[in-house]
mmCIF file of C-alpha atoms and ligand atoms in Angstrom:
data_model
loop_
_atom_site.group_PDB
_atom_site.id
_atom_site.type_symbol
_atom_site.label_atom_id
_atom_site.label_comp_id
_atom_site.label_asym_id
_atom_site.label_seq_id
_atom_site.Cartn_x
_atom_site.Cartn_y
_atom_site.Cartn_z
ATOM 1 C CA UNK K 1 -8.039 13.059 -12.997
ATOM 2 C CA UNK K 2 -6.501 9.671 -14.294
ATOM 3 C CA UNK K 3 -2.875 10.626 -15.830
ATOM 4 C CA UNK K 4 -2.453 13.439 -13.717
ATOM 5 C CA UNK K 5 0.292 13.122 -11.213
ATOM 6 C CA UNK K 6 -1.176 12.599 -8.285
ATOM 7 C CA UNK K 7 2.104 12.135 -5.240
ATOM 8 C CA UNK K 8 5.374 13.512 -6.394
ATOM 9 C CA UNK K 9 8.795 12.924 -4.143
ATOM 10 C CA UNK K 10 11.819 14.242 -4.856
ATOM 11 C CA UNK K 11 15.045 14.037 -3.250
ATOM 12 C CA UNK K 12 13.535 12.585 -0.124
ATOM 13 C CA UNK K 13 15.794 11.719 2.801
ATOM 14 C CA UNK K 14 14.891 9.464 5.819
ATOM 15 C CA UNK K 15 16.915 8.455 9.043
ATOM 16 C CA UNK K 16 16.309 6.485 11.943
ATOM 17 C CA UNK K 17 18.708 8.640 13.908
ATOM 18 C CA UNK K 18 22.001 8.708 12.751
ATOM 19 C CA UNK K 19 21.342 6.314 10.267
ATOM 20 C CA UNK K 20 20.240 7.651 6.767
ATOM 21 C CA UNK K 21 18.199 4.686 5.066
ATOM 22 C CA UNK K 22 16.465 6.284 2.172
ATOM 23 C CA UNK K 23 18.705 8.266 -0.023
ATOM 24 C CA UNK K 24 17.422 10.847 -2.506
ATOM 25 C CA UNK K 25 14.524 9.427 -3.713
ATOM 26 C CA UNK K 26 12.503 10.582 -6.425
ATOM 27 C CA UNK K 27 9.047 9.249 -7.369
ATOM 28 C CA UNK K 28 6.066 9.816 -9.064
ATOM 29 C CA UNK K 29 2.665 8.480 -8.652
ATOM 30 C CA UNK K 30 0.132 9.155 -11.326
ATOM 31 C CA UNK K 31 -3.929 9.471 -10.784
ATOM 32 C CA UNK K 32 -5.335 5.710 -11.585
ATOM 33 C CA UNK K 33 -1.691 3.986 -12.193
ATOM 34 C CA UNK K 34 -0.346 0.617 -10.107
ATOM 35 C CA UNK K 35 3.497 1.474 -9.495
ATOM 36 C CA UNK K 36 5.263 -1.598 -7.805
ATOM 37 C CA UNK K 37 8.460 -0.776 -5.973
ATOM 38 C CA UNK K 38 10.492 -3.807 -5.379
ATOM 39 C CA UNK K 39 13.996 -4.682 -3.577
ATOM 40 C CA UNK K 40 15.365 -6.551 -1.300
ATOM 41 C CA UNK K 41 15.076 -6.820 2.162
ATOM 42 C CA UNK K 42 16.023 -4.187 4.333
ATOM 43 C CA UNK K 43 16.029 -2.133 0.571
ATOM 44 C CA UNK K 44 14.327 1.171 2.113
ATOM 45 C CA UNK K 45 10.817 0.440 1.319
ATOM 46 C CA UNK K 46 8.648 -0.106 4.356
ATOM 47 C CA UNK K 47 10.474 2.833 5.472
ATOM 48 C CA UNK K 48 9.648 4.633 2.104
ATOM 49 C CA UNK K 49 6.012 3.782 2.647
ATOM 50 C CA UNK K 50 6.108 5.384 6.007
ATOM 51 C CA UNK K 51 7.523 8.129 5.329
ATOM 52 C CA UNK K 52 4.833 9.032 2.690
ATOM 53 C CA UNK K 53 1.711 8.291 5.333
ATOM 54 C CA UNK K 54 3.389 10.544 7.573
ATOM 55 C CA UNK K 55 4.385 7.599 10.441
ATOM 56 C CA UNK K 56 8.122 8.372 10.213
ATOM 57 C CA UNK K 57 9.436 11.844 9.159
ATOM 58 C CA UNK K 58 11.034 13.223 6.630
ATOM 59 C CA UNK K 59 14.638 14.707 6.882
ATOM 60 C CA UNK K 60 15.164 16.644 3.572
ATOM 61 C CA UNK K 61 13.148 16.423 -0.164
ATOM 62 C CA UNK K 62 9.694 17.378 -0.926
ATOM 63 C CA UNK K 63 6.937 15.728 -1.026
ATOM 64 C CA UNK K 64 3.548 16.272 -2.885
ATOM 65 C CA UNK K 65 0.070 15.264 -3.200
ATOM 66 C CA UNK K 66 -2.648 16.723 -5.623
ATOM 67 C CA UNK K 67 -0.096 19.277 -5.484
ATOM 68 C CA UNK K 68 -0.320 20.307 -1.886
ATOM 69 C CA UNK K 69 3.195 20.342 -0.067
ATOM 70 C CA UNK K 70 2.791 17.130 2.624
ATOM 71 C CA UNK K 71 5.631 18.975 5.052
ATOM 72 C CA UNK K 72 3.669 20.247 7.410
ATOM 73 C CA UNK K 73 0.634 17.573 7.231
ATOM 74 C CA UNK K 74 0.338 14.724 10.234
ATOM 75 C CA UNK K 75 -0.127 11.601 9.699
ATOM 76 C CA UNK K 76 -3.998 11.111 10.878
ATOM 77 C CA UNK K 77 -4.468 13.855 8.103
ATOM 78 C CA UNK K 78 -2.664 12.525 5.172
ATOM 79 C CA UNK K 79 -5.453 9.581 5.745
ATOM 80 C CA UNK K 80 -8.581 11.875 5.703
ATOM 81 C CA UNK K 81 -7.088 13.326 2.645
ATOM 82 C CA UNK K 82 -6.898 9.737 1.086
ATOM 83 C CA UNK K 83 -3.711 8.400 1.665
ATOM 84 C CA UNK K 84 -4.255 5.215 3.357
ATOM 85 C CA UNK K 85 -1.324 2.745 4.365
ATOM 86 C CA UNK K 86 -2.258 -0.904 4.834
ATOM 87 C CA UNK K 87 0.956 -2.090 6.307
ATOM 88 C CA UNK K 88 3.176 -4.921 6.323
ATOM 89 C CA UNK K 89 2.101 -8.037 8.202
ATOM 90 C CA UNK K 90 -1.408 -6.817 8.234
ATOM 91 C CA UNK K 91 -1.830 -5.426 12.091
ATOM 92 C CA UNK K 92 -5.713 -6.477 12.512
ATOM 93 C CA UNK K 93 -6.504 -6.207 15.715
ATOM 94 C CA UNK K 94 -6.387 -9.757 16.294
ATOM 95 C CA UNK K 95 -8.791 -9.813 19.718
ATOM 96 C CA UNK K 96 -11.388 -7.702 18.219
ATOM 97 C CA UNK K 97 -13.662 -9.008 15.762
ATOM 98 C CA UNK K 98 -13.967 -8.939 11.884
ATOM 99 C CA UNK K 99 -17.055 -5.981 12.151
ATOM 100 C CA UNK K 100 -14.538 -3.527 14.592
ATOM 101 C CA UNK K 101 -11.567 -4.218 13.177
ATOM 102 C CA UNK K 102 -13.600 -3.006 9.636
ATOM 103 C CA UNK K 103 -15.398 0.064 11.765
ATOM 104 C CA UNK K 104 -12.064 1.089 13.357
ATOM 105 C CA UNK K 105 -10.384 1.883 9.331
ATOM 106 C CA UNK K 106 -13.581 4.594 9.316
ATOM 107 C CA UNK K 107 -12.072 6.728 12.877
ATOM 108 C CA UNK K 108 -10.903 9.778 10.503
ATOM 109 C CA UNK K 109 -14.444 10.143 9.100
ATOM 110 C CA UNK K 110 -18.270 10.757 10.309
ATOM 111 C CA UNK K 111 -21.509 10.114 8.906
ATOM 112 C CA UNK K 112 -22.735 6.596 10.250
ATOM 113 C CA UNK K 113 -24.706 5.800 7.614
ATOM 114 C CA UNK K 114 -22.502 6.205 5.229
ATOM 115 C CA UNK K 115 -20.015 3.981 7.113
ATOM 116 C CA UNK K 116 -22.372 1.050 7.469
ATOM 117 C CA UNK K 117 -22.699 1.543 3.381
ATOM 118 C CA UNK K 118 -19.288 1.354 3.064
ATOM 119 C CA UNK K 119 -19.203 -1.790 5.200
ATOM 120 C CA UNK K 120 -21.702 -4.058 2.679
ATOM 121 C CA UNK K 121 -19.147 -2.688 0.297
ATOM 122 C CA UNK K 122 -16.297 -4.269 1.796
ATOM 123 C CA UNK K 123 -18.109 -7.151 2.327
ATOM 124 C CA UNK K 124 -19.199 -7.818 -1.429
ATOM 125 C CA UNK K 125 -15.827 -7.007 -2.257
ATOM 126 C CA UNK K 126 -14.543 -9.281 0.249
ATOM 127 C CA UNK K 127 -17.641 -12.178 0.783
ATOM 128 C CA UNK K 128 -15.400 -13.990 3.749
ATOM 129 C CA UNK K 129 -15.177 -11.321 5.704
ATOM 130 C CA UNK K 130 -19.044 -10.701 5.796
ATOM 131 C CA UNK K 131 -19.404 -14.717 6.460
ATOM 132 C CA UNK K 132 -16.671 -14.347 9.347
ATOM 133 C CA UNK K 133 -17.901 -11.018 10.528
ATOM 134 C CA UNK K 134 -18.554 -11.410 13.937
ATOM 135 C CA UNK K 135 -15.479 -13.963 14.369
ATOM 136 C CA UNK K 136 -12.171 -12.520 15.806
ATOM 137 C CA UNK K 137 -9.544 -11.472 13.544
ATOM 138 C CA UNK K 138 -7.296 -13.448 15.584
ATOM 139 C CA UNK K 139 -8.985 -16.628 14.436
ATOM 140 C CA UNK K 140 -8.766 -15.650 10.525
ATOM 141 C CA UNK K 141 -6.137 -17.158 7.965
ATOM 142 C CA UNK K 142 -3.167 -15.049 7.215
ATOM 143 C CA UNK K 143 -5.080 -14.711 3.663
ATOM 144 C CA UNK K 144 -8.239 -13.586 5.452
ATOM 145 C CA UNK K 145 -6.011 -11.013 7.680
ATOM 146 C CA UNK K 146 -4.745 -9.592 5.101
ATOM 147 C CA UNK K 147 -8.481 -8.814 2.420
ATOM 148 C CA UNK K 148 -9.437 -7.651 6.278
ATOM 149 C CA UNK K 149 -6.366 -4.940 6.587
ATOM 150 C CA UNK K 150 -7.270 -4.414 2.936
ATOM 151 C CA UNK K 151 -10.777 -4.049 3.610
ATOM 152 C CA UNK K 152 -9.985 -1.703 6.689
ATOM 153 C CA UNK K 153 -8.219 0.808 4.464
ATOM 154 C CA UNK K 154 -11.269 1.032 2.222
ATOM 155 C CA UNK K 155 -13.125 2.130 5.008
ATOM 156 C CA UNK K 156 -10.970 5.180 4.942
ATOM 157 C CA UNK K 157 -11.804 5.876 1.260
ATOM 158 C CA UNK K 158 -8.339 5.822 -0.012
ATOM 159 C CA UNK K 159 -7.253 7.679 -3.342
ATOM 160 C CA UNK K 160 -4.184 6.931 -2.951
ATOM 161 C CA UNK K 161 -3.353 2.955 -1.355
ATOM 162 C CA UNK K 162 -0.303 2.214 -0.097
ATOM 163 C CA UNK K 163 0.271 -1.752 -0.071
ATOM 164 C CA UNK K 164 3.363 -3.681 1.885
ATOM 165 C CA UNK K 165 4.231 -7.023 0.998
ATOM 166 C CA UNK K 166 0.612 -7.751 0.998
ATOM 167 C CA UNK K 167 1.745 -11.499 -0.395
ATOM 168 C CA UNK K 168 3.648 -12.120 2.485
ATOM 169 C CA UNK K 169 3.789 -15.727 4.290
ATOM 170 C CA UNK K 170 0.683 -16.419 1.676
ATOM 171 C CA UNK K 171 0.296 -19.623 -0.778
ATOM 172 C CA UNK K 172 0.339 -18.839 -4.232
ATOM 173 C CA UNK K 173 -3.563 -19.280 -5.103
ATOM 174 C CA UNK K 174 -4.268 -16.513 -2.206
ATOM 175 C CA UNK K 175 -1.675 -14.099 -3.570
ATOM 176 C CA UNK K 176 -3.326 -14.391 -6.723
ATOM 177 C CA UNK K 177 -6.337 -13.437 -5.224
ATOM 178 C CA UNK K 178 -5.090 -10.543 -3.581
ATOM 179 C CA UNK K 179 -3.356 -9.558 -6.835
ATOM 180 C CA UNK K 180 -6.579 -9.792 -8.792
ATOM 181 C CA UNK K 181 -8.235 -7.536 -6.113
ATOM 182 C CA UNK K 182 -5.571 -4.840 -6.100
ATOM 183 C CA UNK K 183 -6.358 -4.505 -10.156
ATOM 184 C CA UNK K 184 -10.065 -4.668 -9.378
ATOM 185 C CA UNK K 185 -9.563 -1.415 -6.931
ATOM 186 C CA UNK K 186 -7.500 -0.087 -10.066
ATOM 187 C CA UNK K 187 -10.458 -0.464 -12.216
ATOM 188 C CA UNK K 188 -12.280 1.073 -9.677
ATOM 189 C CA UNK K 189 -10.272 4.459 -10.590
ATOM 190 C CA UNK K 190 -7.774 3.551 -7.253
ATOM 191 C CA UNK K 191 -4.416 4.771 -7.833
ATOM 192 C CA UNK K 192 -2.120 1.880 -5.716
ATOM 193 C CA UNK K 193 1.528 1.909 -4.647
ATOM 194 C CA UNK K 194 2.640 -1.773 -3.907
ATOM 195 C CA UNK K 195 5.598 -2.526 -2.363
ATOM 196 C CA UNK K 196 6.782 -6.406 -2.906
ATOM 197 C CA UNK K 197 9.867 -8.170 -2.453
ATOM 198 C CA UNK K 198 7.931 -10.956 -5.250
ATOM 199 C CA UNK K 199 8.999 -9.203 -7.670
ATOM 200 C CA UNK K 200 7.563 -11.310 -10.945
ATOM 201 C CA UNK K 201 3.753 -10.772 -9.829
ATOM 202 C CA UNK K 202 4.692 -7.339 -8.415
ATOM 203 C CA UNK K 203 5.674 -5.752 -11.900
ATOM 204 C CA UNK K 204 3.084 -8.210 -13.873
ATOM 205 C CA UNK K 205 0.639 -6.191 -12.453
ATOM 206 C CA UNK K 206 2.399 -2.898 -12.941
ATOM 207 C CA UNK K 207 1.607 0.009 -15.259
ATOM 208 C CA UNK K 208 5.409 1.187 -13.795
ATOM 209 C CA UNK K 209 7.817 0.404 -11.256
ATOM 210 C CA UNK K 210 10.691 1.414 -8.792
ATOM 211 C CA UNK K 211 14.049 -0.636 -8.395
ATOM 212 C CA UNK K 212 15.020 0.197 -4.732
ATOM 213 C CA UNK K 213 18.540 -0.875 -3.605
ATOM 214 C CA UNK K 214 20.444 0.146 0.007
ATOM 215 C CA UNK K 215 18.210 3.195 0.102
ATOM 216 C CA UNK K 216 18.466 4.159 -3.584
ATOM 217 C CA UNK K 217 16.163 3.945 -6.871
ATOM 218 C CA UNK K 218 18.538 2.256 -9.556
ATOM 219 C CA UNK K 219 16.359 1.354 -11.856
ATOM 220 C CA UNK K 220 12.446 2.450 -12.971
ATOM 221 C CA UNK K 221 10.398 1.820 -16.331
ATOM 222 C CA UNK K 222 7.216 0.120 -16.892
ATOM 223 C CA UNK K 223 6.548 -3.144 -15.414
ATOM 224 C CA UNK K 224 7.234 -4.785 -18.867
ATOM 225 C CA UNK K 225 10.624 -3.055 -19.411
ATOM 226 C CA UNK K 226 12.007 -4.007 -15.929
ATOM 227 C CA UNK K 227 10.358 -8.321 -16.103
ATOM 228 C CA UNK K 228 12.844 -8.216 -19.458
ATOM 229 C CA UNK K 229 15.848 -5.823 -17.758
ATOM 230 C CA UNK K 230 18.766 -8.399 -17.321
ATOM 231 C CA UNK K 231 19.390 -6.905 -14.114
ATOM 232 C CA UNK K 232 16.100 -7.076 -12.559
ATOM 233 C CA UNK K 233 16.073 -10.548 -14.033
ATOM 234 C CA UNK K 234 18.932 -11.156 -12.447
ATOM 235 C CA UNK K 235 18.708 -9.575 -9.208
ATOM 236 C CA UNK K 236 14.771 -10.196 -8.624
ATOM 237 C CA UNK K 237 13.879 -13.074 -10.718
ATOM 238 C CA UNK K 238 15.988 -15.539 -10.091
ATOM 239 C CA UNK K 239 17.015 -15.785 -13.630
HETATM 240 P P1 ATP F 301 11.634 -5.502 4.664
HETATM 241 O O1 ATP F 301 10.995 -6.112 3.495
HETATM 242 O O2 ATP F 301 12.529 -6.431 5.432
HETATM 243 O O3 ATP F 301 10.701 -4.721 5.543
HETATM 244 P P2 ATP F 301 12.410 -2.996 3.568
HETATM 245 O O4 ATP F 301 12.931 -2.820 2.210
HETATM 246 O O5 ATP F 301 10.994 -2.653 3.823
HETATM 247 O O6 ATP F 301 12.674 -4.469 4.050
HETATM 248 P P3 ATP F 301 12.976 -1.256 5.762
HETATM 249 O O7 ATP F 301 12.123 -2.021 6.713
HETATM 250 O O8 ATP F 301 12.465 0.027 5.279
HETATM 251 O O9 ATP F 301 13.351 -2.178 4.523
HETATM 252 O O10 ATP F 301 14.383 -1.053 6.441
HETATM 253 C C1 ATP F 301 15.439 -0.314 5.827
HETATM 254 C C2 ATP F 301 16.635 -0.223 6.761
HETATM 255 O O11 ATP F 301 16.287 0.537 7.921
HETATM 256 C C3 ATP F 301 17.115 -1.561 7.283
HETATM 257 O O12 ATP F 301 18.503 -1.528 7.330
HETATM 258 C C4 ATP F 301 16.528 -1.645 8.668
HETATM 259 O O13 ATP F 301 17.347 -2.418 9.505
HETATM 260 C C5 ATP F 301 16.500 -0.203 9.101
HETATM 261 N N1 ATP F 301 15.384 0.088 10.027
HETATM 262 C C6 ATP F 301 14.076 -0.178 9.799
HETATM 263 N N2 ATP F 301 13.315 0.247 10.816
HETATM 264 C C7 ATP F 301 14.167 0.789 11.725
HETATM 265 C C8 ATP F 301 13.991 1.396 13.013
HETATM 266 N N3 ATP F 301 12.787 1.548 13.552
HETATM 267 N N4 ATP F 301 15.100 1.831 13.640
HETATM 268 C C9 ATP F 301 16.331 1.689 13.085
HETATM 269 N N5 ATP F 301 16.553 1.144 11.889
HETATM 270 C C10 ATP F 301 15.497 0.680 11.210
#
């Protein structure tokens, strides 16, 4: 149902005990869009990103998937109904190899076959990782670490992909290549939420995108109207 909005957050609150981080945010995710959310560090957004796959709760707001109210759902369940995190600094399972770490992003789901399917999948989406597959994710590049985290959340047949900082600690050829994957899975019909603190390439790649500052969205447009808003240019750009 591309255009149709798919998770829809409003007035969310999040603590980590006394202290409230994110601050009445509202956001909308439409079926088949890329929205970017940038900001600085220590902005909110890892936390946001949590909060949305269920891994930290939430203290007030609503939140919505396909319509259904995500209150009351746990976090193992949010994935099997296709909301699939890959977080930030990748967390592969560095002394298990390429193969596992790939089988383990499948747990929520059963048919075998269809797993071992979805595996060649990854792997011609992701040629390296079939070349290093029985090789340790350990003994990967931080580039190959992270098209394996990627390639672990496919395995949980995501509708909905959250992304952090998946550029992170990378040289600029690989983040292009990540980049160029993420709007290959949008082609694909994947609706993706990417959170970036690059900023440029983040809302490049954008159909729209979320300013978050201290906990708070101050800004949101397309990608194109926040590259040319003076403050994002500013702020984000280095302009
Ligand atoms: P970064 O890019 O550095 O991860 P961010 O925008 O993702 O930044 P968060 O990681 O969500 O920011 O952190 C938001 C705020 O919450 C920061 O002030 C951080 O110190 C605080 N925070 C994050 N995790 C915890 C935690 N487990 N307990 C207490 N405070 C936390």
């Amino acid at each position: 149902h591309e255009g149709q909005e798919m998770l829809s957050i409003k007035n969310l609150v999040t603590s980590y005990g006394q202290i409230e981080v994110l601050h009445d945010v509202d956001i909308s995710i439409n079926a088949g869009e890329i929205v970017s959310l940038v900001g600085a560090n220590g902005a909110g957004k890892s936390t946001l990103l949590m909060t949305i796959s269920g891994l930290q709760p939430m203290d007030k707001g609503q939140m919505q998937f396909n319509g259904e109210d995500l209150a009351k759902v746990a976090a193992d369940k949010r994935v099997g109904k296709g909301i699939v995190q890959v977080p930030e600094g990748r967390q592969v399972f560095k002394d298990m190899t390429v193969y596992d770490n790939l089988l383990l992003g499948a747990y929520t789901r059963g048919k075998s076959t269809e797993i071992q399917d979805d595996i060649e999948r990854v792997y011609s989406k992701f040629p390296i990782l079939r070349q290093k597959r029985y090789n340790l994710a350990g003994e990967l590049s931080g580039g190959q670490q992270q098209m394996l985290a990627m390639g672990r959340a496919l395995m949980a047949r995501p509708r909905l992909l959250l992304l952090d900082e998946p550029s992170m600690g990378l040289a600029p050829l690989i983040i292009e290549e990540i980049f160029e994957i993420v709007r290959e899975l949008k082609d694909e019909g994947m609706t993706i939420f990417l959170v970036e603190q690059n900023a440029s390439q983040a809302l490049a790649l954008a159909d729209r995108g979320y300013v978050l500052e201290t906990g708070q969205v101050v800004l949101q447009g397309t990608g194109k109207e926040l590259l040319s808003n003076e403050k994002v240019r500013e702020a984000y750009l280095g302009m």
